[in-house]
PDB file of C-alpha atoms in Angstrom:
ATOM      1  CA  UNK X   1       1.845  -6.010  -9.378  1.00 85.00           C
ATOM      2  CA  UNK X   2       2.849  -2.725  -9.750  1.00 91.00           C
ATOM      3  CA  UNK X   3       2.805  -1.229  -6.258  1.00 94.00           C
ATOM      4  CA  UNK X   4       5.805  -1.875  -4.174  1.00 95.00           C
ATOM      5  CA  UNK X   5       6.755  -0.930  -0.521  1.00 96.00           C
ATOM      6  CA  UNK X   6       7.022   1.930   1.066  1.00 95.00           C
ATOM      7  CA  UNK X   7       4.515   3.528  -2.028  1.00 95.00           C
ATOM      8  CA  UNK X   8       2.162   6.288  -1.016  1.00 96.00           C
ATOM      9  CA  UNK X   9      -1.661   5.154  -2.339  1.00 97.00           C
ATOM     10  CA  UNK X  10      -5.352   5.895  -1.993  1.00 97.00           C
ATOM     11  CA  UNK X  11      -7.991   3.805  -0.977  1.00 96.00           C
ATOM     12  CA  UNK X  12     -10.342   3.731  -4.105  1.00 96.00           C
ATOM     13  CA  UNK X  13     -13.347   1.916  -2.414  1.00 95.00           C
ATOM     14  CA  UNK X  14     -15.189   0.402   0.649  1.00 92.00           C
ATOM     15  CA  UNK X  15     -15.429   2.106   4.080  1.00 93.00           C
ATOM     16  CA  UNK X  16     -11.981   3.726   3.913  1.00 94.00           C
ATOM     17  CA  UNK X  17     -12.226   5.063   0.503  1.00 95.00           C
ATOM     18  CA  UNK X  18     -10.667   8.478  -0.405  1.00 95.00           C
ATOM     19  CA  UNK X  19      -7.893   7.985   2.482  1.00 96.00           C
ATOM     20  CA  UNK X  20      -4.182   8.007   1.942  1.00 97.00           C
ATOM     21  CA  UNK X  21      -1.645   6.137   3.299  1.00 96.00           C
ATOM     22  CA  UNK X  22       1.857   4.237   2.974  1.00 97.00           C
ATOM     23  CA  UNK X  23       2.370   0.806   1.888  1.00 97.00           C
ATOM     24  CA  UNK X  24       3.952  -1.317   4.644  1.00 97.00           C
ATOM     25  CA  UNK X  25       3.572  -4.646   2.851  1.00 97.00           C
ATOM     26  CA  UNK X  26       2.369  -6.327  -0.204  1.00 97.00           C
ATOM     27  CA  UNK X  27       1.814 -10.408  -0.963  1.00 97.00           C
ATOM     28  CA  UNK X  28       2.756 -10.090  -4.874  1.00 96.00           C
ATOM     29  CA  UNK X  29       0.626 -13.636  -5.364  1.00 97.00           C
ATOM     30  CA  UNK X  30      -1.815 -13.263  -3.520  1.00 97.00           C
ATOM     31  CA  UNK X  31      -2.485  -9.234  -4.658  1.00 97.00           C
ATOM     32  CA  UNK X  32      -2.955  -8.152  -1.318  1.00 97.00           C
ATOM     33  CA  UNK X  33      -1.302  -5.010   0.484  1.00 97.00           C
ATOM     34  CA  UNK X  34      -1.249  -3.637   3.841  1.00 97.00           C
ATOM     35  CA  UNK X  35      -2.142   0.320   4.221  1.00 97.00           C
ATOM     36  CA  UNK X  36      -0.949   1.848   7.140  1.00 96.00           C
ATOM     37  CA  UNK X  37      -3.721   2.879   9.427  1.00 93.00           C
ATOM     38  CA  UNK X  38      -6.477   1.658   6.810  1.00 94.00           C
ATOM     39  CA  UNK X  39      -8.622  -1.789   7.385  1.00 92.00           C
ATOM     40  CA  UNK X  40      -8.142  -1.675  11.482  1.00 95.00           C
ATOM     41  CA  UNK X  41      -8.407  -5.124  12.743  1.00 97.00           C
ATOM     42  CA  UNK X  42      -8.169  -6.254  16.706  1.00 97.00           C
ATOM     43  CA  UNK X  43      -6.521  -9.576  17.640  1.00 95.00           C
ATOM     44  CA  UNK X  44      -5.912 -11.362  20.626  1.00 96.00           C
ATOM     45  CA  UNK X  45      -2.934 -12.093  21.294  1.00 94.00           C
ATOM     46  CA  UNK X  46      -1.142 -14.872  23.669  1.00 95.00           C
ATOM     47  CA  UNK X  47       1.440 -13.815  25.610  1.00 96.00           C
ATOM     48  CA  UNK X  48       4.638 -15.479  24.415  1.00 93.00           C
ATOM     49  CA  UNK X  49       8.280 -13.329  24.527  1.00 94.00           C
ATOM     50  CA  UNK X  50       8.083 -10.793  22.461  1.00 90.00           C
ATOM     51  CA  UNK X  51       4.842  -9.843  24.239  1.00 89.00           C
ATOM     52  CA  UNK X  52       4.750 -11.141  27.471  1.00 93.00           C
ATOM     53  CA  UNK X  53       1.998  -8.913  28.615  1.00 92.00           C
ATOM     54  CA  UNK X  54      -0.238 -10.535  25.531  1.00 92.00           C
ATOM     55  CA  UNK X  55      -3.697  -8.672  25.352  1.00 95.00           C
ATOM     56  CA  UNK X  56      -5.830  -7.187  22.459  1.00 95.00           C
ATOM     57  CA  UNK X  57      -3.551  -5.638  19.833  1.00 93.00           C
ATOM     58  CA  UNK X  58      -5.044  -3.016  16.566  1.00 95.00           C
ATOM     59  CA  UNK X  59      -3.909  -4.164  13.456  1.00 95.00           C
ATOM     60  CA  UNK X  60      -3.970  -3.430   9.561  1.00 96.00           C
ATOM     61  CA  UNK X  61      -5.419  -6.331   7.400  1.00 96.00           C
ATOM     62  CA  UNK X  62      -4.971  -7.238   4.135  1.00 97.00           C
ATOM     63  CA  UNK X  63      -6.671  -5.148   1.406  1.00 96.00           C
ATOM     64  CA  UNK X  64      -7.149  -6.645  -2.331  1.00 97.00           C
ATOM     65  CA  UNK X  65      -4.764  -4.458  -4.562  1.00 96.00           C
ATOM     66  CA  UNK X  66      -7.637  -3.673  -6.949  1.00 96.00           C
ATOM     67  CA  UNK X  67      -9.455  -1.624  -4.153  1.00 96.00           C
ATOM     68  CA  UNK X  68      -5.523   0.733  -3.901  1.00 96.00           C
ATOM     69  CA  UNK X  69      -4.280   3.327  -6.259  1.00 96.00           C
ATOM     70  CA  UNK X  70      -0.838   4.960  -6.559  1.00 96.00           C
ATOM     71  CA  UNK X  71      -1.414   8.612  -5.477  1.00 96.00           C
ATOM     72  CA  UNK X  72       0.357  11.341  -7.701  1.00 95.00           C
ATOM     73  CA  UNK X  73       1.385  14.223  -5.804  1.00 94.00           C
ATOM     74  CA  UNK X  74       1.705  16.320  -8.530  1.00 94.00           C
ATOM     75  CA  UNK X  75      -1.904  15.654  -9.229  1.00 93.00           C
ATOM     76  CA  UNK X  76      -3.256  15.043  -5.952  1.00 94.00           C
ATOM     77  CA  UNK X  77      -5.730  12.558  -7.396  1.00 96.00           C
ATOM     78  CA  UNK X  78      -4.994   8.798  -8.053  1.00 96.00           C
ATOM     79  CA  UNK X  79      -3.252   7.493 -11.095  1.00 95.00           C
ATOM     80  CA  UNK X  80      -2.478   4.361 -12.976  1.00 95.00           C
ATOM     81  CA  UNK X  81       1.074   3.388 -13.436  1.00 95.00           C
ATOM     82  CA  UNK X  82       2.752   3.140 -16.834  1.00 96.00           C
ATOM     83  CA  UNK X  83       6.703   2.149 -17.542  1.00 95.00           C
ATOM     84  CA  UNK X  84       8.898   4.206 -19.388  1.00 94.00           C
ATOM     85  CA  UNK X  85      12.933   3.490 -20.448  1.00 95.00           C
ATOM     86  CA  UNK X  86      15.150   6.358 -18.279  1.00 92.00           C
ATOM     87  CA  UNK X  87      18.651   6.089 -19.241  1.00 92.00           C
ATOM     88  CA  UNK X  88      18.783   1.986 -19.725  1.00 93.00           C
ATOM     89  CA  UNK X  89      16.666   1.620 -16.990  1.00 94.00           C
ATOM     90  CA  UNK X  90      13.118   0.555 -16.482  1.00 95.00           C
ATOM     91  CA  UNK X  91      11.345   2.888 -14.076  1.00 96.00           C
ATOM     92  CA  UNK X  92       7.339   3.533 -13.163  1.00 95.00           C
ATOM     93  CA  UNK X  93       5.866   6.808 -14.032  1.00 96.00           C
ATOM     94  CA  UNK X  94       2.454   8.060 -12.721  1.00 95.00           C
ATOM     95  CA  UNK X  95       0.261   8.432 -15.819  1.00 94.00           C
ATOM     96  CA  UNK X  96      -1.915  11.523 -15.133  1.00 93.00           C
ATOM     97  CA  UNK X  97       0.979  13.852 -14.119  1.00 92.00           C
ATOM     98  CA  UNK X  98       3.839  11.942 -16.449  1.00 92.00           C
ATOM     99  CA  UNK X  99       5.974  12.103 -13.300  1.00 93.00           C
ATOM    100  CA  UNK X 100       8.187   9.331 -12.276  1.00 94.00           C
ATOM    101  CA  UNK X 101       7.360   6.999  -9.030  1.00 93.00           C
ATOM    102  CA  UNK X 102      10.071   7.781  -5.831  1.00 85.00           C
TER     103      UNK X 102
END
């Protein structure tokens, strides 16, 4: 899988398409990410200790990785992501713009 953490990305389909957010975290077998503020879900919650108050909490769900695309600044559009050898190491570059991935 080629998008990591912390990775800015646009929502290429369904109901939320076109919007951008930040990666907060990805299940590498399962190819599914979580988009910050994308795919709202409520869910009830128990109280227990870290919530003792419980109640209805707002939620991101789990988005299929084929339905995200790393967004290029440089570009402002979506891009693919290609790796390239920079100085012995193996880094991800954006392949519209030719960029490299922060």
């Amino acid at each position: 899988m080629k998008i990591k953490r912390n990775d800015k990305v646009q929502i290429i389909t369904g109901s939320y398409k076109g919007t951008i957010g930040e990666v907060i975290e990805v299940l590498p077998k399962q190819n599914k990410v979580k988009v910050e503020g994308v795919s709202l879900v409520k869910k009830h919650m128990k109280p227990n200790q870290m919530n003792p108050d419980g109640g209805i909490i707002e939620q991101e769900a789990w988005i299929h990785v084929s339905n995200v695309a790393l967004y290029d600044p440089k570009a402002k559009a979506p891009s693919r992501v290609g790796y390239k050898d920079e100085k012995g190491k193996k880094v991800r570059v954006y392949k519209k713009s030719g960029t490299i991935v922060k």
